[in-house]
Amino acid sequence: MSEQNQKYASSDTRRREIAAAARAVIVEKGIDGLRTREVAARVGINIATLHYHVHSKEDLLRLVIEAMREEFVEQGRYIDAQALDPLAKLKLEIGEYKELIVHKPDLLPLFEELGKRARTDPVLEPIVREIRIGWHRRFVGLLDEGKANGQFRATLDAEAGAHMIVGALVAFQYKPRHLLPIFDSVADEIIRSVIAT
Amino acid sequence: MSEQNQKYASSDTRRREIAAAARAVIVEKGIDGLRTREVAARVGINIATLHYHVHSKEDLLRLVIEAMREEFVEQGRYIDAQALDPLAKLKLEIGEYKELIVHKPDLLPLFEELGKRARTDPVLEPIVREIRIGWHRRFVGLLDEGKANGQFRATLDAEAGAHMIVGALVAFQYKPRHLLPIFDSVADEIIRSVIAT
DNA sequence: GTTGAATTCAATCAACTGATTGATTGATGA
DNA sequence: TCATCAATCAATCAGTTGATTGAATTCAAC
C-alpha cells in the first residue's frame, strides 16, 4: 500500500504540494492570475481542502515566497564557499546567474512577480528588499576587492558598477530564449568593462 | 456655455478621456488591475457608456498602447535631430532616459506593464518588440560609431555593450525614488566602461 | 417646436473568485 | 469494533467582472 493511494495526506505534505502548484501557476500566469481553485485542482483536492491546509490566499503567497527565499540563500552560500579572487568570483557570480536562467527557469520569473507585489505589500517588501540589496552588495563587495587588488580599473565606481552589472544580468530574464547565446558575450563585455588595462 | 457643462461628449473626446484614465489605472495597479468600471468612474461615465465608445477591454488596451508608441517615436525623433558625436549622443540618450523617469514617471511603468502582457498577446507583441529592438539598435549604432571614430575602446562589443547599457538603464525604472541620485554616477560609470583610455 | 441620431443610464446577465458551512470519510489508537 | 480527530467534499455565499439590453436623455439641425 504505497503512499500515493492514500486519499488523505498530512498537512505538511499538502502544504508542500499546494505551494509547489501555486508557484507553477504564478510563473505561468503571474501573481494576479493565481486562482485558489486552480491550485487546488492541480494538487487534486477540493477548494475547501486547500483552505483547510492554507488559511487564505495571502498565507499561500507567504508560503511560496518563503521557499523562494531559501533557494536564493542556498545559491549565495554555494558561491561564498568558493575561494576565488575577485575576477574569478565575478565570473562565477555571472555564470551562476546564467545557470539559474537555464536550470531553474521559474525562479527568476517568480521573483519578478513577487517583487512586483512587494511594492504594495508591507509583509513581502522586506523579504524582497533583503534579497535584492543582498545581491547588489555582493557585487559592490567584489568590485571593491578587485579594485583593491588591482584586477579592476582604478576609475571603477563599485556602487555604480554593481548597479550596471545587476541591471544587465536582470535584463536577460526578460529576453526571449533565443537570445540566451548572447549572454556569454554580454558577460565578456561586463568583464572587459571593469578589468584594469 | 462652456464645453465642460455638457453631459454628452463626442466619441473622439470620450475615447481620449477613457484612454487617459485607463493609462493611469494601469500605471497604478498594473494591467491585471485594470477594471472597466473604475475607468468609467474616473471619466465620470457609466460602464455602458464606456462600452459604447470602446467596444471591449481589449480595444481599450489597444488604444493605450497606440498612444504610448507615439510618445516613444517622438522621443527618438528629438534625439535623432541633434547633430552630435557618438560620445555626446550616448550621453544624450542616457540623459533623455533620465528625463523620462523624472518628468514622465508613468511612461516606463506603462511600458513595463504592456510589455508583460505582450508576451502572451500576439497583437501587442510586435508593437512592444519594435519599441524594444528599436531602442537597443540605437545603442548598437552609436557604440559602433564611437568605435569607428576612436572615442570608444577597440575591445568593445557593440551588441553586447548595448545589452549591458540598456539593462542598466531599465533597472532604474524599478529602483526606489530615493536612488535616483545614483543614476548620474551609474551614467558616468557606463561612460567610463566604454570610452577609449 | 420637432425630429432623429448620438449618447447616456440603470438594471441585468453569466461567469468567476476567495472563502465558509456542515456533513462525510479516512486513519489511528485503544 | 468503536471513538476521536484529521482531512475531505459539495453546496453555498457575497462580491466582482466584462459585457448587454432597452429605455431615457441630450444635442444639433431644420
Coordinates of C-alpha atoms (C1' of nucleotides) in Angstrom, one line a residue:
Chain A
M1 CA 0.0 0.0 0.0
S2 CA 2.0 3.0 -1.3
E3 CA 1.5 6.5 -0.1
Q4 CA 0.2 7.5 -3.4
N5 CA -3.0 5.6 -3.0
Q6 CA -3.9 7.4 0.2
K7 CA -6.7 9.9 -0.1
Y8 CA -5.6 11.8 2.9
A9 CA -2.2 13.4 3.3
S10 CA -0.6 15.1 6.2
S11 CA -0.9 18.9 6.4
D12 CA 2.9 19.2 5.9
T13 CA 2.7 17.2 2.7
R14 CA -0.3 19.0 1.4
R15 CA 1.2 22.4 2.2
R16 CA 4.2 21.5 0.2
E17 CA 2.1 20.3 -2.8
I18 CA 0.0 23.4 -2.6
A19 CA 3.0 25.7 -2.5
A20 CA 4.6 24.0 -5.5
A21 CA 1.4 24.2 -7.5
A22 CA 0.9 27.8 -6.6
R23 CA 4.4 28.6 -7.6
A24 CA 3.9 27.0 -11.0
V25 CA 0.7 29.0 -11.5
I26 CA 2.4 32.2 -10.6
V27 CA 5.2 31.6 -13.0
E28 CA 2.7 30.8 -15.8
K29 CA 0.1 33.4 -15.2
G30 CA 1.6 36.0 -12.9
I31 CA 0.6 36.6 -9.4
D32 CA -2.7 38.3 -10.4
G33 CA -3.5 35.2 -12.3
L34 CA -3.2 33.0 -9.3
R35 CA -6.5 31.3 -8.6
T36 CA -7.0 29.1 -5.5
R37 CA -9.4 26.8 -7.4
E38 CA -6.7 26.2 -10.0
V39 CA -4.1 25.5 -7.4
A40 CA -6.5 23.0 -5.7
A41 CA -7.2 21.3 -9.0
R42 CA -3.5 20.9 -9.8
V43 CA -3.0 19.3 -6.4
G44 CA -6.1 17.2 -6.9
I45 CA -8.0 18.4 -3.9
N46 CA -11.2 20.4 -3.3
I47 CA -11.1 24.2 -2.8
A48 CA -12.3 23.8 0.8
T49 CA -9.4 21.3 1.4
L50 CA -7.0 23.9 0.3
H51 CA -8.4 26.4 2.8
Y52 CA -8.2 23.7 5.4
H53 CA -4.4 23.5 4.9
V54 CA -3.6 27.0 3.9
H55 CA -5.9 29.5 5.6
S56 CA -6.0 32.2 2.9
K57 CA -4.6 33.2 -0.4
E58 CA -2.4 35.6 1.5
D59 CA -0.9 32.7 3.5
L60 CA -0.4 30.9 0.3
L61 CA 1.8 33.7 -1.1
R62 CA 3.8 33.7 2.1
L63 CA 4.4 30.0 1.8
V64 CA 5.7 30.5 -1.8
I65 CA 7.9 33.4 -1.1
E66 CA 9.5 31.7 1.9
A67 CA 10.5 28.7 -0.2
M68 CA 11.9 31.1 -2.8
R69 CA 13.9 33.0 -0.3
E70 CA 15.5 29.7 0.9
E71 CA 16.6 29.0 -2.7
F72 CA 18.4 32.3 -3.0
V73 CA 20.1 31.8 0.3
E74 CA 21.4 28.4 -0.8
Q75 CA 22.7 29.9 -4.0
G76 CA 24.6 32.6 -2.2
R77 CA 26.0 30.1 0.3
Y78 CA 27.4 28.0 -2.6
I79 CA 29.2 30.9 -4.2
D80 CA 30.6 32.2 -0.9
A81 CA 32.2 28.8 -0.2
Q82 CA 34.4 29.1 -3.2
A83 CA 37.9 30.5 -2.5
L84 CA 38.5 32.8 -5.5
D85 CA 40.0 36.1 -6.5
P86 CA 37.6 38.9 -7.3
L87 CA 37.8 38.5 -11.1
A88 CA 37.1 34.7 -10.8
K89 CA 34.4 35.4 -8.4
L90 CA 32.7 37.9 -10.7
K91 CA 32.8 35.3 -13.4
L92 CA 31.3 32.8 -11.1
E93 CA 28.5 35.1 -10.0
I94 CA 27.7 35.8 -13.6
G95 CA 27.9 32.1 -14.5
E96 CA 25.7 31.0 -11.7
Y97 CA 23.1 33.6 -12.7
K98 CA 23.1 32.0 -16.2
E99 CA 22.7 28.6 -14.6
L100 CA 19.6 29.9 -12.8
I101 CA 18.1 31.0 -16.1
V102 CA 18.9 27.7 -17.8
H103 CA 18.2 25.2 -15.0
K104 CA 15.7 27.0 -12.8
P105 CA 13.8 28.9 -15.4
D106 CA 11.0 29.5 -13.0
L107 CA 12.9 31.1 -10.1
L108 CA 13.6 34.5 -11.6
P109 CA 10.2 35.0 -13.1
L110 CA 8.8 34.1 -9.7
F111 CA 11.0 36.7 -8.1
E112 CA 9.8 39.2 -10.6
E113 CA 6.2 38.5 -9.8
L114 CA 6.7 38.6 -6.1
G115 CA 8.9 41.6 -6.4
K116 CA 6.1 43.4 -8.1
R117 CA 3.6 42.5 -5.4
A118 CA 6.1 43.5 -2.8
R119 CA 5.8 47.2 -3.9
T120 CA 2.5 47.3 -2.2
D121 CA 2.7 44.6 0.4
P122 CA 4.4 45.5 3.6
V123 CA 5.0 41.9 4.6
L124 CA 6.6 40.8 1.3
E125 CA 8.5 44.0 0.8
P126 CA 11.3 43.5 3.4
I127 CA 11.9 39.9 2.1
V128 CA 12.2 41.0 -1.4
R129 CA 14.3 44.0 -0.5
E130 CA 16.7 41.8 1.5
I131 CA 17.2 39.6 -1.5
R132 CA 17.8 42.5 -3.9
I133 CA 20.1 44.5 -1.7
G134 CA 21.9 41.4 -0.6
W135 CA 22.7 40.5 -4.2
H136 CA 23.6 44.1 -5.1
R137 CA 26.0 44.2 -2.2
R138 CA 27.8 41.1 -3.3
F139 CA 28.7 42.8 -6.5
V140 CA 29.8 46.0 -4.7
G141 CA 31.9 43.9 -2.4
L142 CA 33.7 42.0 -5.1
L143 CA 34.2 45.1 -7.3
D144 CA 35.8 46.8 -4.3
E145 CA 38.1 43.8 -3.7
G146 CA 39.0 43.8 -7.4
K147 CA 40.0 47.4 -7.3
A148 CA 42.0 46.9 -4.1
N149 CA 44.0 44.0 -5.6
G150 CA 44.5 45.7 -8.9
Q151 CA 42.4 43.4 -11.1
F152 CA 39.8 46.0 -11.8
R153 CA 40.4 49.5 -13.2
A154 CA 41.1 52.3 -10.7
T155 CA 38.4 54.6 -12.1
L156 CA 35.7 52.0 -11.3
D157 CA 32.9 53.2 -9.0
A158 CA 31.9 49.9 -7.3
E159 CA 28.5 51.1 -6.3
A160 CA 27.6 52.3 -9.7
G161 CA 29.3 49.4 -11.4
A162 CA 27.2 47.0 -9.4
H163 CA 24.0 48.7 -10.5
M164 CA 25.2 48.5 -14.1
I165 CA 26.1 44.8 -13.8
V166 CA 23.0 43.7 -12.0
G167 CA 20.8 45.6 -14.4
A168 CA 22.5 44.0 -17.4
L169 CA 22.0 40.5 -15.8
V170 CA 18.4 41.0 -14.8
A171 CA 17.6 42.2 -18.3
F172 CA 18.3 38.7 -19.5
Q173 CA 15.3 37.4 -17.6
Y174 CA 13.1 39.3 -20.0
K175 CA 14.7 38.5 -23.2
P176 CA 13.4 35.8 -25.5
R177 CA 15.1 32.4 -25.1
H178 CA 16.8 32.5 -28.4
L179 CA 18.9 35.5 -27.2
L180 CA 20.5 33.3 -24.5
P181 CA 23.6 32.7 -26.6
I182 CA 24.3 36.5 -26.3
F183 CA 24.5 36.1 -22.6
D184 CA 28.1 34.9 -22.8
S185 CA 29.2 37.9 -25.0
V186 CA 27.5 40.3 -22.6
A187 CA 29.2 38.5 -19.7
D188 CA 32.5 39.0 -21.5
E189 CA 31.7 42.7 -22.1
I190 CA 30.9 43.1 -18.5
I191 CA 34.3 41.7 -17.6
R192 CA 36.0 44.0 -20.2
S193 CA 34.2 47.0 -18.8
V194 CA 35.7 46.5 -15.3
I195 CA 39.2 45.0 -15.7
A196 CA 42.3 47.0 -15.5
T197 CA 44.0 47.5 -18.8
Chain B
M1 CA -21.9 77.8 -22.1
S2 CA -18.5 76.1 -21.8
E3 CA -17.9 72.6 -23.0
Q4 CA -17.3 71.5 -19.5
N5 CA -21.0 71.7 -18.7
Q6 CA -22.1 69.4 -21.4
K7 CA -23.2 66.0 -20.4
Y8 CA -22.5 64.5 -23.8
A9 CA -19.1 64.4 -25.4
S10 CA -18.1 63.4 -28.9
S11 CA -16.8 59.9 -29.3
D12 CA -13.3 61.2 -30.0
T13 CA -13.2 63.2 -26.8
R14 CA -14.5 60.3 -24.8
R15 CA -12.1 57.9 -26.2
R16 CA -9.2 60.2 -25.3
E17 CA -10.5 60.6 -21.8
I18 CA -11.1 56.8 -21.4
A19 CA -7.6 56.1 -22.7
A20 CA -6.0 58.5 -20.3
A21 CA -7.9 57.1 -17.4
A22 CA -7.1 53.6 -18.4
R23 CA -3.5 54.5 -18.6
A24 CA -3.5 56.0 -15.1
V25 CA -5.1 52.9 -13.7
I26 CA -2.6 50.6 -15.5
V27 CA 0.3 52.6 -14.1
E28 CA -1.2 52.5 -10.5
K29 CA -2.5 48.9 -10.4
G30 CA -0.9 47.0 -13.3
I31 CA -2.6 45.7 -16.3
D32 CA -4.3 43.0 -14.4
G33 CA -5.7 45.6 -12.0
L34 CA -7.4 47.4 -14.9
R35 CA -11.2 47.5 -14.3
T36 CA -13.5 48.9 -16.8
R37 CA -15.8 50.2 -14.1
E38 CA -13.0 52.1 -12.5
V39 CA -12.0 53.6 -15.7
A40 CA -15.6 54.6 -16.3
A41 CA -15.9 56.1 -12.8
R42 CA -12.7 58.1 -13.3
V43 CA -14.0 59.6 -16.5
G44 CA -17.4 60.2 -14.9
I45 CA -19.4 58.0 -17.1
N46 CA -21.5 54.8 -16.8
I47 CA -19.9 51.4 -17.6
A48 CA -22.3 51.0 -20.6
T49 CA -21.2 54.4 -21.9
L50 CA -17.6 53.2 -21.8
H51 CA -18.6 50.2 -23.9
Y52 CA -20.4 52.4 -26.3
H53 CA -17.2 54.3 -27.0
V54 CA -14.7 51.5 -26.6
H55 CA -16.1 48.2 -27.7
S56 CA -14.2 45.9 -25.3
K57 CA -11.4 45.9 -22.7
E58 CA -9.1 44.5 -25.4
D59 CA -9.8 47.6 -27.6
L60 CA -9.1 49.8 -24.6
L61 CA -5.7 48.3 -24.3
R62 CA -5.0 48.8 -28.0
L63 CA -5.9 52.5 -27.5
V64 CA -3.5 52.9 -24.7
I65 CA -0.6 51.2 -26.3
E66 CA -1.0 53.1 -29.5
A67 CA -0.7 56.4 -27.7
M68 CA 2.3 55.1 -25.8
R69 CA 4.0 54.1 -29.0
E70 CA 3.6 57.6 -30.4
E71 CA 5.3 59.0 -27.3
F72 CA 8.3 56.8 -27.8
V73 CA 8.5 57.7 -31.5
E74 CA 8.5 61.4 -30.6
Q75 CA 11.3 60.9 -28.1
G76 CA 13.5 59.1 -30.7
R77 CA 12.8 61.8 -33.2
Y78 CA 14.0 64.5 -30.9
I79 CA 17.3 62.8 -30.2
D80 CA 18.0 62.0 -33.8
A81 CA 17.6 65.6 -34.7
Q82 CA 20.7 66.5 -32.7
A83 CA 23.9 66.6 -34.6
L84 CA 26.4 65.1 -32.1
D85 CA 29.4 62.8 -32.0
P86 CA 28.9 59.3 -30.6
L87 CA 30.0 60.1 -27.1
A88 CA 27.8 63.1 -26.8
K89 CA 25.0 61.2 -28.3
L90 CA 25.4 58.4 -25.8
K91 CA 25.3 61.0 -23.0
L92 CA 22.2 62.5 -24.6
E93 CA 20.4 59.1 -24.8
I94 CA 21.2 58.4 -21.2
G95 CA 20.2 61.9 -20.1
E96 CA 16.9 61.7 -22.0
Y97 CA 16.1 58.4 -20.4
K98 CA 16.6 60.1 -17.0
E99 CA 14.3 62.9 -18.1
L100 CA 11.6 60.3 -18.9
I101 CA 11.9 58.9 -15.4
V102 CA 11.7 62.3 -13.8
H103 CA 9.2 64.1 -16.0
K104 CA 7.1 61.3 -17.4
P105 CA 7.1 58.9 -14.4
D106 CA 4.2 56.9 -15.8
L107 CA 5.6 56.1 -19.3
L108 CA 8.1 53.5 -18.4
P109 CA 5.9 51.7 -15.9
L110 CA 3.2 51.6 -18.5
F111 CA 5.7 50.1 -21.0
E112 CA 6.6 47.5 -18.4
E113 CA 3.0 46.5 -17.9
L114 CA 2.2 46.4 -21.6
G115 CA 5.4 44.6 -22.2
K116 CA 4.5 41.9 -19.9
R117 CA 1.1 41.5 -21.5
A118 CA 2.8 41.4 -24.9
R119 CA 4.4 38.1 -24.0
T120 CA 1.1 36.4 -24.5
D121 CA -0.7 38.8 -26.8
P122 CA 0.0 38.4 -30.5
V123 CA -1.3 41.8 -31.3
L124 CA 0.6 43.7 -28.7
E125 CA 3.8 41.7 -29.1
P126 CA 5.0 43.2 -32.4
I127 CA 4.5 46.8 -31.1
V128 CA 6.4 46.2 -28.0
R129 CA 9.1 44.3 -29.8
E130 CA 9.5 47.1 -32.3
I131 CA 10.0 49.7 -29.5
R132 CA 12.5 47.4 -27.6
I133 CA 14.6 46.4 -30.6
G134 CA 14.5 49.9 -32.0
W135 CA 15.9 51.3 -28.8
H136 CA 18.5 48.6 -28.5
R137 CA 19.6 49.3 -32.1
R138 CA 20.1 52.9 -31.3
F139 CA 22.8 52.0 -28.8
V140 CA 24.4 49.4 -31.0
G141 CA 24.6 52.0 -33.8
L142 CA 26.2 54.7 -31.7
L143 CA 28.6 52.3 -30.0
D144 CA 29.7 51.2 -33.4
E145 CA 30.2 54.8 -34.5
G146 CA 32.1 55.5 -31.3
K147 CA 34.5 52.6 -32.0
A148 CA 34.9 53.7 -35.6
N149 CA 35.9 57.2 -34.6
G150 CA 38.1 56.2 -31.8
Q151 CA 36.0 57.6 -28.9
F152 CA 35.1 54.1 -27.6
R153 CA 37.6 51.3 -26.7
A154 CA 38.5 49.0 -29.5
T155 CA 37.7 45.9 -27.5
L156 CA 34.0 47.0 -27.2
D157 CA 31.4 44.6 -28.5
A158 CA 28.7 47.0 -29.5
E159 CA 25.9 44.4 -29.5
A160 CA 26.8 43.1 -26.0
G161 CA 27.6 46.6 -24.8
A162 CA 24.2 47.8 -25.9
H163 CA 22.6 44.9 -23.9
M164 CA 24.6 46.0 -20.9
I165 CA 23.7 49.6 -21.1
V166 CA 20.0 49.1 -21.8
G167 CA 19.8 46.7 -18.9
A168 CA 21.4 49.1 -16.5
L169 CA 19.1 51.9 -17.6
V170 CA 16.0 49.9 -17.4
A171 CA 16.9 48.7 -14.0
F172 CA 16.4 52.3 -12.7
Q173 CA 12.7 52.0 -13.5
Y174 CA 12.4 49.6 -10.7
K175 CA 14.5 51.3 -8.1
P176 CA 13.0 53.3 -5.3
R177 CA 12.8 57.0 -6.0
H178 CA 15.5 57.9 -3.4
L179 CA 18.1 56.0 -5.5
L180 CA 17.6 58.4 -8.4
P181 CA 20.7 60.5 -7.4
I182 CA 22.7 57.3 -8.1
F183 CA 21.5 57.5 -11.7
D184 CA 24.2 60.1 -12.6
S185 CA 27.0 58.0 -11.1
V186 CA 25.8 55.0 -13.0
A187 CA 25.6 57.1 -16.1
D188 CA 29.2 58.1 -15.5
E189 CA 30.3 54.5 -15.0
I190 CA 28.6 53.5 -18.2
I191 CA 30.6 56.2 -20.0
R192 CA 33.8 55.1 -18.3
S193 CA 33.1 51.4 -19.2
V194 CA 33.1 52.3 -22.9
I195 CA 35.4 55.1 -23.6
A196 CA 38.9 54.6 -25.0
T197 CA 41.6 55.2 -22.5
Chain C
dG1 C1' -41.0 73.1 -31.5
dT2 C1' -40.0 68.7 -33.7
dT3 C1' -37.1 65.1 -35.3
dG4 C1' -33.6 61.9 -35.5
dA5 C1' -29.3 60.4 -34.2
dA6 C1' -25.9 60.2 -30.7
dT7 C1' -25.0 59.5 -26.1
dT8 C1' -26.1 58.0 -21.6
dC9 C1' -28.1 55.3 -18.0
dA10 C1' -30.0 51.6 -14.6
dA11 C1' -30.7 47.0 -14.5
dT12 C1' -29.3 42.8 -15.5
dC13 C1' -26.6 38.6 -17.1
dA14 C1' -23.4 34.8 -16.8
dA15 C1' -19.3 33.6 -15.1
dC16 C1' -15.7 33.9 -11.8
dT17 C1' -13.5 34.5 -7.1
dG18 C1' -11.9 33.8 -2.2
dA19 C1' -13.9 31.8 1.4
dT20 C1' -17.4 29.3 4.6
dT21 C1' -20.5 25.7 6.3
dG22 C1' -21.8 21.3 7.8
dA23 C1' -21.8 16.6 6.6
dT24 C1' -19.0 12.8 5.4
dT25 C1' -14.9 10.0 5.1
dG26 C1' -10.4 8.2 6.4
dA27 C1' -6.9 6.9 9.6
dT28 C1' -5.3 5.7 14.0
dG29 C1' -5.2 4.0 18.7
dA30 C1' -7.3 1.8 22.4
Chain D
dT1 C1' -15.0 -2.7 16.9
dC2 C1' -15.5 1.9 18.5
dA3 C1' -14.3 6.6 19.3
dT4 C1' -11.9 10.5 18.1
dC5 C1' -9.7 13.7 15.3
dA6 C1' -7.9 15.0 10.9
dA7 C1' -8.9 15.6 6.3
dT8 C1' -12.2 16.0 2.6
dC9 C1' -16.1 17.3 0.0
dA10 C1' -20.5 19.5 -2.3
dA11 C1' -23.1 23.3 -1.8
dT12 C1' -23.3 27.8 -0.9
dC13 C1' -22.3 32.8 0.0
dA14 C1' -21.4 37.6 -1.2
dG15 C1' -18.9 40.2 -4.0
dT16 C1' -16.7 41.3 -8.5
dT17 C1' -16.1 41.5 -13.5
dG18 C1' -16.8 42.4 -18.7
dA19 C1' -20.5 43.0 -21.2
dT20 C1' -25.5 43.6 -22.9
dT21 C1' -30.3 45.4 -23.2
dG22 C1' -33.7 48.7 -23.8
dA23 C1' -35.4 53.0 -22.2
dA24 C1' -34.3 57.7 -21.4
dT25 C1' -31.8 61.9 -22.3
dT26 C1' -29.2 65.2 -24.9
dC27 C1' -27.9 67.7 -28.8
dA28 C1' -27.9 69.6 -33.4
dA29 C1' -30.3 70.7 -37.4
dC30 C1' -34.3 72.2 -39.6

